[in-house]
Short mmCIF file of C-alpha atoms in Angstrom, two decimals:
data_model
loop_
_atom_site.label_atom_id
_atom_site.label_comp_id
_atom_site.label_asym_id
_atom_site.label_seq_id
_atom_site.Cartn_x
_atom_site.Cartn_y
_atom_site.Cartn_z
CA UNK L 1 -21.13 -20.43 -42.32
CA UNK L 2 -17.76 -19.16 -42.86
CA UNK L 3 -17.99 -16.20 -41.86
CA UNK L 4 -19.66 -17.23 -38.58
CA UNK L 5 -16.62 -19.36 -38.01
CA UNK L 6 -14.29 -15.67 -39.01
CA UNK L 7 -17.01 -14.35 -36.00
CA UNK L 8 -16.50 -17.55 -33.94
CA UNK L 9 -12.04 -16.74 -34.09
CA UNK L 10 -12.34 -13.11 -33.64
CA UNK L 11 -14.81 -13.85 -30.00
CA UNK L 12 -12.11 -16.47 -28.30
CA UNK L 13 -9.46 -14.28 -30.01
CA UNK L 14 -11.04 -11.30 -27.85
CA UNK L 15 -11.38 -13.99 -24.97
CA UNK L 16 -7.73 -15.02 -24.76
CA UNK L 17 -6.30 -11.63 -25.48
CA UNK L 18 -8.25 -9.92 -22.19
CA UNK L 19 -7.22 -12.59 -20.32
CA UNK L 20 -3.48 -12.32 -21.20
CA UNK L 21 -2.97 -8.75 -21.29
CA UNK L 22 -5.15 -8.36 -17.85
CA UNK L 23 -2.80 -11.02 -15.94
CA UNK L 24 0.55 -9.32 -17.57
CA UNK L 25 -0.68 -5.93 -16.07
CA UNK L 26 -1.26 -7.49 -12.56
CA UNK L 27 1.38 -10.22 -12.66
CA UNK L 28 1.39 -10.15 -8.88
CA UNK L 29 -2.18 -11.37 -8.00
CA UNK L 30 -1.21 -14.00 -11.04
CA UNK L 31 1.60 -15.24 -9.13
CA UNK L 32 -0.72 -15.56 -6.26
CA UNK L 33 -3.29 -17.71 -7.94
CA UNK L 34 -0.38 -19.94 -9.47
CA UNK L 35 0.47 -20.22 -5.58
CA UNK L 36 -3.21 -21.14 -4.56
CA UNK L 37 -3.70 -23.30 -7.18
CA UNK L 38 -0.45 -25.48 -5.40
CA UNK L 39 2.65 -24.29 -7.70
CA UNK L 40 5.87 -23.56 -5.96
CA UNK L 41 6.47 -19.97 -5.03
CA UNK L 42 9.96 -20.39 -7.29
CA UNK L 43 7.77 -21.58 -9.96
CA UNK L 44 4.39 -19.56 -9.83
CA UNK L 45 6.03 -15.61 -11.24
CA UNK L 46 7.44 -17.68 -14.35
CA UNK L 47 4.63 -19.83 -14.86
CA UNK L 48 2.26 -16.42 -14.42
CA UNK L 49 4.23 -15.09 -17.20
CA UNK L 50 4.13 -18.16 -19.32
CA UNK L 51 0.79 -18.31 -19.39
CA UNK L 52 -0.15 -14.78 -20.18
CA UNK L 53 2.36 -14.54 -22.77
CA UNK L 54 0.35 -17.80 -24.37
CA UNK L 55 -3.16 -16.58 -23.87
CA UNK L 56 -2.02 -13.17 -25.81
CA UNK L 57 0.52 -15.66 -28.68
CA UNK L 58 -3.24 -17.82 -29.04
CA UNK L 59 -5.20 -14.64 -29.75
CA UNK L 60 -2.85 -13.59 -32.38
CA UNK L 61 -3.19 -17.08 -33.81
CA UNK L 62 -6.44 -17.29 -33.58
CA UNK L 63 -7.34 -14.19 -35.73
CA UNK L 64 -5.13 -15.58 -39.30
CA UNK L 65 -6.93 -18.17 -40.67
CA UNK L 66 -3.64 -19.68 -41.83
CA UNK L 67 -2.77 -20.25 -37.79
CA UNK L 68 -6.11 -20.36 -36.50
CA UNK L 69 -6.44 -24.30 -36.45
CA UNK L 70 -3.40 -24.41 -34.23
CA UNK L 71 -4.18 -21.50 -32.32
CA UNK L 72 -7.54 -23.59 -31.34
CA UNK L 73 -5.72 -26.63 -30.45
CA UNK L 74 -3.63 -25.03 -28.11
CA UNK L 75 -6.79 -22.98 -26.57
CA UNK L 76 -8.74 -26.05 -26.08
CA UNK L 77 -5.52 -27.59 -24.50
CA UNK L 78 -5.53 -24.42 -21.70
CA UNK L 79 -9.29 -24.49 -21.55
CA UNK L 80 -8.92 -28.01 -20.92
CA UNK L 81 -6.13 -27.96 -17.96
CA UNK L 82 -8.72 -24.78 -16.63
CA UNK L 83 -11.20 -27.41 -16.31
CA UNK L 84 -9.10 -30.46 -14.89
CA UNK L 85 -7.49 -27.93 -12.14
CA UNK L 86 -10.68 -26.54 -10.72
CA UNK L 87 -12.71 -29.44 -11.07
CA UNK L 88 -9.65 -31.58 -8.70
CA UNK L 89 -9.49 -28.10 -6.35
CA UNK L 90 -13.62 -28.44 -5.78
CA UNK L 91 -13.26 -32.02 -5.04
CA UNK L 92 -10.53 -31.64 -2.69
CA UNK L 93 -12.83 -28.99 -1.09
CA UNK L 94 -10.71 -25.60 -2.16
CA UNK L 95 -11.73 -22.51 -3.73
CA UNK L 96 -8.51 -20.36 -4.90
CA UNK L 97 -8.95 -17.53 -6.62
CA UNK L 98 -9.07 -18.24 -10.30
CA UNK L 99 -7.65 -14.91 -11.02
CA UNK L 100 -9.15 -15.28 -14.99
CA UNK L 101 -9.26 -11.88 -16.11
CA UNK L 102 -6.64 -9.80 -13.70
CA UNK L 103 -7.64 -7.52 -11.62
CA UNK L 104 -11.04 -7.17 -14.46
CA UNK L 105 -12.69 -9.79 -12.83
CA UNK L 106 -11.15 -12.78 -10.52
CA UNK L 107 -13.49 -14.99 -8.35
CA UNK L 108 -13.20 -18.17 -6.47
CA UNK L 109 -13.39 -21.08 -8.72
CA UNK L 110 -16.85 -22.08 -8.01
CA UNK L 111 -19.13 -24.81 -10.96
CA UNK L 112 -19.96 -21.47 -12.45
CA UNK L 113 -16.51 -20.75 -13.47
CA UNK L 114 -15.96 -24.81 -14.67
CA UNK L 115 -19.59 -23.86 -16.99
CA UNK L 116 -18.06 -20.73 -17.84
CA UNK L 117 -14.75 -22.71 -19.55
CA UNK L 118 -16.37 -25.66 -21.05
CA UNK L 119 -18.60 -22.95 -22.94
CA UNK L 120 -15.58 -21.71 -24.31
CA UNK L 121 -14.28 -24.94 -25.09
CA UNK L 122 -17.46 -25.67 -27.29
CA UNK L 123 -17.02 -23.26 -30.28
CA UNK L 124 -12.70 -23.91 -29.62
CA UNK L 125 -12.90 -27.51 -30.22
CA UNK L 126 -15.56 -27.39 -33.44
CA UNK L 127 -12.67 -24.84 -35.03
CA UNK L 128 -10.51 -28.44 -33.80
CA UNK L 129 -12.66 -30.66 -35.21
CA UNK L 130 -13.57 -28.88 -38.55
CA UNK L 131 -9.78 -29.23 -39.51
CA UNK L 132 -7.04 -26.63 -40.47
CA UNK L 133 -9.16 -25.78 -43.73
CA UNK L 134 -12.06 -25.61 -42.39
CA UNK L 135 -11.61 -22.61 -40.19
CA UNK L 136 -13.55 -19.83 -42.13
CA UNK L 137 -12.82 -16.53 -43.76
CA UNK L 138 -9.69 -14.96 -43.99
CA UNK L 139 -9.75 -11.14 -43.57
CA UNK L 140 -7.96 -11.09 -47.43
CA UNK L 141 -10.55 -13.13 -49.00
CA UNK L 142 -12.19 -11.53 -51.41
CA UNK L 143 -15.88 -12.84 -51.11
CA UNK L 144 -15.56 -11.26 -47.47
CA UNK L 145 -18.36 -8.82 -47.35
CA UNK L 146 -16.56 -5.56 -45.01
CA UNK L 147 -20.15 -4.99 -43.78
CA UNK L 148 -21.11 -8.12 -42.71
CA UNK L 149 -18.06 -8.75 -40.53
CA UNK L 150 -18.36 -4.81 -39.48
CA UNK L 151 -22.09 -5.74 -38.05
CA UNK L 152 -21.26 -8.97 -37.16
CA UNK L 153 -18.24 -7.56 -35.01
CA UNK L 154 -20.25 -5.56 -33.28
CA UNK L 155 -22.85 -7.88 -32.46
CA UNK L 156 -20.30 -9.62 -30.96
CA UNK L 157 -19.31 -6.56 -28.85
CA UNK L 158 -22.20 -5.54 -27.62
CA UNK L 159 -23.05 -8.86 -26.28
CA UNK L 160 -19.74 -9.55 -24.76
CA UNK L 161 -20.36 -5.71 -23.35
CA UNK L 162 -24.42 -7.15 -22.51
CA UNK L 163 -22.83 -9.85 -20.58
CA UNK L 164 -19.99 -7.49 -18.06
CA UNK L 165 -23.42 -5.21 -17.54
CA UNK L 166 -25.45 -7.80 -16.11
CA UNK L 167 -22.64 -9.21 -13.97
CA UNK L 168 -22.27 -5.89 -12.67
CA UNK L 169 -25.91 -5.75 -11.96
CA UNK L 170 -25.62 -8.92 -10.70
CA UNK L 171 -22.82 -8.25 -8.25
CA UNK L 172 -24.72 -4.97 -6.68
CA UNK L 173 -27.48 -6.75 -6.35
CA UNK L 174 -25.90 -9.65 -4.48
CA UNK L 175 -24.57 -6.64 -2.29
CA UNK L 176 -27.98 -5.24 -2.00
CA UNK L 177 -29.31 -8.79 -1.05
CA UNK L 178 -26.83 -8.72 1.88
CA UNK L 179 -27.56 -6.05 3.57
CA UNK L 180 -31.27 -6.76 3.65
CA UNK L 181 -30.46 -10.06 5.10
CA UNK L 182 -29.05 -8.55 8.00
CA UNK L 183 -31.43 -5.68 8.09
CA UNK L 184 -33.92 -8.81 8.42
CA UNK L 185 -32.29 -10.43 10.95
CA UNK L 186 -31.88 -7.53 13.35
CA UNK L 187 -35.31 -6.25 12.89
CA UNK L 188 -36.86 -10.25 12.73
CA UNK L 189 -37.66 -10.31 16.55
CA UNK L 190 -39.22 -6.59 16.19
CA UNK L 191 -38.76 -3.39 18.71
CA UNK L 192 -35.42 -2.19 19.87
CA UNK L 193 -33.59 -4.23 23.01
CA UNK L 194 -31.76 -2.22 26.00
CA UNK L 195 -28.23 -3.24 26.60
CA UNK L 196 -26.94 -0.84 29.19
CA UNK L 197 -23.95 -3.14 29.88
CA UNK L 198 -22.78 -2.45 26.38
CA UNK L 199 -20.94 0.45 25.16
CA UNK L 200 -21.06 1.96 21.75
CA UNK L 201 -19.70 -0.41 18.67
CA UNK L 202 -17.15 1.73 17.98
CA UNK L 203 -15.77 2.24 21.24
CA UNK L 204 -12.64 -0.18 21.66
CA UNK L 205 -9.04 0.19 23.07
CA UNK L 206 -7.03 3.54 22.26
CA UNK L 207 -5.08 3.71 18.96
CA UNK L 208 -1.21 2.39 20.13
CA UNK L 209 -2.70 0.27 22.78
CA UNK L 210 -0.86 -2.98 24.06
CA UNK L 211 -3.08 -6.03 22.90
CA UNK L 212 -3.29 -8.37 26.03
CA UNK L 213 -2.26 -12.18 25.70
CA UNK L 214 -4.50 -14.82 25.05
CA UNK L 215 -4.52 -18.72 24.90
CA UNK L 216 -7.40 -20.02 23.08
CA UNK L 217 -8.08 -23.47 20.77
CA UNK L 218 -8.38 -23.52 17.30
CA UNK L 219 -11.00 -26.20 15.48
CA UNK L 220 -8.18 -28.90 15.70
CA UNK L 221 -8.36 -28.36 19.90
CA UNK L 222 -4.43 -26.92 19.88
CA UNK L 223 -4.00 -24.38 21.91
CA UNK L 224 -2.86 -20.83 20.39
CA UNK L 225 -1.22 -17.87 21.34
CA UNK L 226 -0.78 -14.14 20.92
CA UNK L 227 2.94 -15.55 20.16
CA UNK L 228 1.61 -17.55 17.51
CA UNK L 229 -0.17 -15.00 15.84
CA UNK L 230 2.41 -13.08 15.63
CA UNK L 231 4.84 -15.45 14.58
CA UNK L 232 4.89 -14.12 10.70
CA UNK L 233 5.58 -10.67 11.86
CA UNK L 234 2.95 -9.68 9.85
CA UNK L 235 -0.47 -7.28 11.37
CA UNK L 236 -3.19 -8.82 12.19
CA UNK L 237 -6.96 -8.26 11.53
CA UNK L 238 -9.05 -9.48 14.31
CA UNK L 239 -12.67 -10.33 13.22
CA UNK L 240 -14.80 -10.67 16.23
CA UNK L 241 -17.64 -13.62 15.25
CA UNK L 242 -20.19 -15.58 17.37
CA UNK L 243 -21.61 -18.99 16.17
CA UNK L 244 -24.96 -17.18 17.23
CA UNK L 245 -23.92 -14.27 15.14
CA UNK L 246 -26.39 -14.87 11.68
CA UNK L 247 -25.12 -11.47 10.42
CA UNK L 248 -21.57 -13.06 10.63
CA UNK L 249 -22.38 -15.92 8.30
CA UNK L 250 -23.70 -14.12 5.74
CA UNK L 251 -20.55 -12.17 5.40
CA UNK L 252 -18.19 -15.79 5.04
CA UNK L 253 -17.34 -15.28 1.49
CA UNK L 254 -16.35 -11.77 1.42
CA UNK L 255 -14.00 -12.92 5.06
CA UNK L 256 -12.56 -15.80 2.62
CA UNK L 257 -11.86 -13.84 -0.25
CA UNK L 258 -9.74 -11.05 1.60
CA UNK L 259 -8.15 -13.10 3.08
CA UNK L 260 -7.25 -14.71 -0.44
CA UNK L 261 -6.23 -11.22 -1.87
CA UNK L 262 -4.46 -9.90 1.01
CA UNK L 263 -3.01 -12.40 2.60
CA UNK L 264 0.86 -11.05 1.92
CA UNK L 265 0.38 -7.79 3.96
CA UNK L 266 -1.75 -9.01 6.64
CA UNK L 267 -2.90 -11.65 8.58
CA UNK L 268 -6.81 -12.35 9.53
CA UNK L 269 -8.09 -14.02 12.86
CA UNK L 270 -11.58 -14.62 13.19
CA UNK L 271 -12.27 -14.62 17.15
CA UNK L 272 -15.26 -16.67 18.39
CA UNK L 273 -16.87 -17.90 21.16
CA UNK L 274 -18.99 -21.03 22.42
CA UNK L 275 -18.46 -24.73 21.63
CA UNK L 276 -15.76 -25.97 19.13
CA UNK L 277 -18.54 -27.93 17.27
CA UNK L 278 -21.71 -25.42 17.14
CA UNK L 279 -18.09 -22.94 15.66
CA UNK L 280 -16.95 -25.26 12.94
CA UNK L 281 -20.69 -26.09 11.73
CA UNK L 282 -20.69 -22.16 11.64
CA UNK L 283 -17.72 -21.34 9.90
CA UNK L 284 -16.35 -24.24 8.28
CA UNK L 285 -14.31 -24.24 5.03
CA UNK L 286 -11.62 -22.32 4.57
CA UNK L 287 -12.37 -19.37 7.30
CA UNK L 288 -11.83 -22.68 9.75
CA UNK L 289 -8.15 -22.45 9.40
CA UNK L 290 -8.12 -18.92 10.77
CA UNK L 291 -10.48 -19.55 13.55
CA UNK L 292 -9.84 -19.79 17.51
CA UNK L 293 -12.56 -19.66 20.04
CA UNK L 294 -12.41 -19.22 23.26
CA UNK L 295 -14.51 -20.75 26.25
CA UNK L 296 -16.21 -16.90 27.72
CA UNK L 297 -15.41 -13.86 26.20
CA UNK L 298 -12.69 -12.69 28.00
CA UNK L 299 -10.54 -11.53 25.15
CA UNK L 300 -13.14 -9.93 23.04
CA UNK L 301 -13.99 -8.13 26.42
CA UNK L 302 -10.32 -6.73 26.97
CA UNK L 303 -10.61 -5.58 23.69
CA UNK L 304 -14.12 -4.05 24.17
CA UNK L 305 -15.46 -6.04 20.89
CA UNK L 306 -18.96 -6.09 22.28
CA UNK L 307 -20.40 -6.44 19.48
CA UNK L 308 -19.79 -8.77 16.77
CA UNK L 309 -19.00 -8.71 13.87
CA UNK L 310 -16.43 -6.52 14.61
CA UNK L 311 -13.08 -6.12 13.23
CA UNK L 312 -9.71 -4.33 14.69
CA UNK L 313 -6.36 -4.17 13.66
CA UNK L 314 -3.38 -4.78 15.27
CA UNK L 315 0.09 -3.82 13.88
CA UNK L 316 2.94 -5.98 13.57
CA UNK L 317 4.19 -4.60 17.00
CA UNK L 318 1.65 -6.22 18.90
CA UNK L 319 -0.36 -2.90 19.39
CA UNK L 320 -4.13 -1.39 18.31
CA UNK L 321 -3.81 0.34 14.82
CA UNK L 322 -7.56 0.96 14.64
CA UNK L 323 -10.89 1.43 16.03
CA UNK L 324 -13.30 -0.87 16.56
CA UNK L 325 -15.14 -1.34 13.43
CA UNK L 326 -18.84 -2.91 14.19
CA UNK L 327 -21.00 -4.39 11.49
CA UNK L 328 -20.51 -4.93 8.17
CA UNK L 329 -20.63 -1.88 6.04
CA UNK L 330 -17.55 -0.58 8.81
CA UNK L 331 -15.51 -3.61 8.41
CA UNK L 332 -15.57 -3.61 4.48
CA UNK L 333 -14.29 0.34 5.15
CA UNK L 334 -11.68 -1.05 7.07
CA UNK L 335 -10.52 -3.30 4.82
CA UNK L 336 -10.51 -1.07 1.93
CA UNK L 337 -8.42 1.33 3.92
CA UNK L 338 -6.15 -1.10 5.34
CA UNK L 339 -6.05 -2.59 1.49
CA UNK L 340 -4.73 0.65 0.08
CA UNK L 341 -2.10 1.66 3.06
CA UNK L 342 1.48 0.65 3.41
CA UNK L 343 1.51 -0.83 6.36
CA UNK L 344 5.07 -1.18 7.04
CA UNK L 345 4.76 2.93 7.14
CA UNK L 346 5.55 3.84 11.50
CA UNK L 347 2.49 4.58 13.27
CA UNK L 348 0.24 3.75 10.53
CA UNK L 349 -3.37 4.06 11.95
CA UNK L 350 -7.22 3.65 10.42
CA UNK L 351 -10.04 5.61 12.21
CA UNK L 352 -13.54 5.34 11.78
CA UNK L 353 -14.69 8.48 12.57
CA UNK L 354 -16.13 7.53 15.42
CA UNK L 355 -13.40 8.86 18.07
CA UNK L 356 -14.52 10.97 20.42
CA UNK L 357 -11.23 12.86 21.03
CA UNK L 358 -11.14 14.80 18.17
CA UNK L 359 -8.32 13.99 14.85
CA UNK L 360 -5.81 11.64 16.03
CA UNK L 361 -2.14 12.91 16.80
CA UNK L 362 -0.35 8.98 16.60
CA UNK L 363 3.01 9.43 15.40
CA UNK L 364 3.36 13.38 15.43
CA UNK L 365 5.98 14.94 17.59
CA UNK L 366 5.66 16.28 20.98
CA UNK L 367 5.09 19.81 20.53
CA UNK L 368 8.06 22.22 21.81
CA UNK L 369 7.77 22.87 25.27
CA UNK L 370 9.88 24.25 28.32
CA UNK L 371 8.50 23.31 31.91
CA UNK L 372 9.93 23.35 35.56
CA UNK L 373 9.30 20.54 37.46
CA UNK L 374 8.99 20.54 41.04
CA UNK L 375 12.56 20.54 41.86
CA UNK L 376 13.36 23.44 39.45
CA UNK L 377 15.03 20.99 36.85
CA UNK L 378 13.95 22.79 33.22
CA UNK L 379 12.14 19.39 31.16
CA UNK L 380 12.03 20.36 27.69
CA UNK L 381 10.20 18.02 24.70
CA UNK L 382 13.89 16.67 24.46
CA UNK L 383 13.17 14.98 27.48
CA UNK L 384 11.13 12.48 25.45
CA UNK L 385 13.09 11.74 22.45
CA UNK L 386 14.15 7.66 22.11
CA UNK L 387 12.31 6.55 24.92
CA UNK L 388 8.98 5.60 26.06
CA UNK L 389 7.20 7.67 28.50
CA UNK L 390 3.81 7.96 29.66
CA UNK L 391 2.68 11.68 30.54
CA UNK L 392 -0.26 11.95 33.17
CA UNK L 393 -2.11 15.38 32.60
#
């Protein structure tokens, strides 16, 4: 039994020391969930720190059995506040980002990730309750068999490596189950259906195009603005929806959880259409915060979003960074791009690959050039520097 307990020390020892070394390296999307999970933004970069530089101090306890009892009394403590916070966010109807392992793995807190802690909690409070000498082998004492705790420690690995390989398979297969839910729902009525008043999905305003005002309500019946929008100063991903739109649903939790991860560096608004109540049956939750609708489809029409979903950005000068990107599998390439680009860079631009025109020129100088116009006056590409000017070929 002892050396089950030595077994039992070095697993939550393993536990807490991933946890607090993989929040130290990404300290930034720790601050975040600190912020999410209602600390003050003074507050949440110290606390982030504080509580990685625990989780690691509680490994290191956790491995002498000398330290180990209070090492477990100050794990079951954390795992215990894990618990109370996300079971008081679920009630209260919020789902940050628990942010558990860094960037290893970090989920909304869901009752999967409350199950998840209280499992850990079981084997952390019997090394409690069994009493500081009753915590097992030592790694100096002598009846410690080296073999045993050599197999032992790697039956302890290879199921802790068992379990990341099945959420792995888990997670592609969730993807997999996705996309044959929409292939299901397109193909459910059978045959192909002519649209000739729609153009391709991918066709939407020029790169560097002005995006035209709009009034529209949000799911509180306010009325908001292009102004508004832009009120943070920050770009804005426009995520074209319909209540009627089953392909849409099916992709809420991946719209909530970028929105979680990126909401520093850019803003999302999810554009419907329809009735305010047939939308926020739709989409409630969090995506309803981020939601206006509009009566017709006027705006997703100047935009040519015929399709939906559909997603384009616009920068945080009020103009088109990006093409129209229709369906899912083009939207999650979007956001991956936009995810990895500074977008405070000038002229920074996503394509899809689906322009027509060739590779895009946005933000490269006007080639040299000496013309005549028609009263003789020499314009050179000077002519253009520092101002805006529209050239009709």
């Amino acid at each position: 039994m002892e050396i089950v307990l030595l077994l039992v020390r070095i697993l939550l020892a393993g536990i807490f020391a991933l946890a607090g070394v993989a929040k130290f390296i990404d300290l930034k999307g720790s601050e975040k969930a600190f912020q999410d999970f209602g600390v003050s933004k003074s507050l949440a970069l110290p606390g982030a720190v504080a509580l990685s530089v625990a989780e690691i101090g509680i490994a290191v306890l956790l491995l002498f059995v000398e330290t180990s009892w209070f090492g477990a009394i100050a794990a079951l403590g954390l795992l215990l506040l894990f618990i109370g916070q996300m079971i008081y966010q679920l009630a209260r109807g919020n789902a940050p980002d628990c942010h558990c392992f860094g960037q290893l793995h970090s989920e909304p807190v869901s009752p999967i990730s409350i199950l998840r802690n209280i499992l850990f909690a079981i084997p952390t409070a019997y090394l409690v309750f069994s009493g500081r000498a009753g915590q097992g082998m030592g790694f100096s004492d002598p009846r410690l068999d080296v073999m045993q705790l050599f197999f032992g420690v790697m039956i302890v690995s290879l199921l802790m490596a068992a379990i990341f390989y099945l959420r792995t398979i888990s997670a592609k297969q969730d993807t997999i189950l996705k996309q044959i839910e929409v292939m299901e729902l397109v193909a459910r009525d059978g045959g192909s259906v002519e649209r000739e008043e729609l153009s391709h999905p991918h066709e939407g305003l020029p790169i560097g195009a002005v995006v035209p005002d709009f009034a529209m309500q949000n799911l509180n019946g306010s009325t908001v603005s292009l102004a508004d929008i832009r009120s943070d100063g920050l770009p804005v991903l426009y995520i074209f929806v319909s209540s009627t739109c089953s392909p849409c649903k099916s992709l809420v939790p991946e719209f909530e959880q970028w929105q979680k991860e990126m909401s520093d560096n850019v803003r999302f608004v999810f554009v419907s259409s329809g009735k305010l109540s047939d939308n926020a049956d739709k989409f409630g939750g969090e995506l309803s915060k981020h939601l206006i609708v509009e009566e017709t489809r006027a705006f997703a029409d100047l935009m040519k979003a015929k399709w939906t979903p559909t997603a384009i950005l616009m920068d945080a000068n009020g103009r088109v960074a990006s093409h129209a990107a229709a369906g899912d599998t083009a939207i999650r390439t979007l956001v991956e791009q936009i995810r990895s680009e500074d977008l405070s860079r000038e002229f920074a631009h996503f394509t899809n690959g689906h322009n027509h025109s060739g590779t895009s020129k946005v933000g490269e100088p006007v080639p040299e050039f000496s013309l005549a116009d028609v009263a003789g006056t020499e314009i050179t590409s000077e002519y253009f520097r520092d101002r805006k000017t529209l050239v009709a070929f």
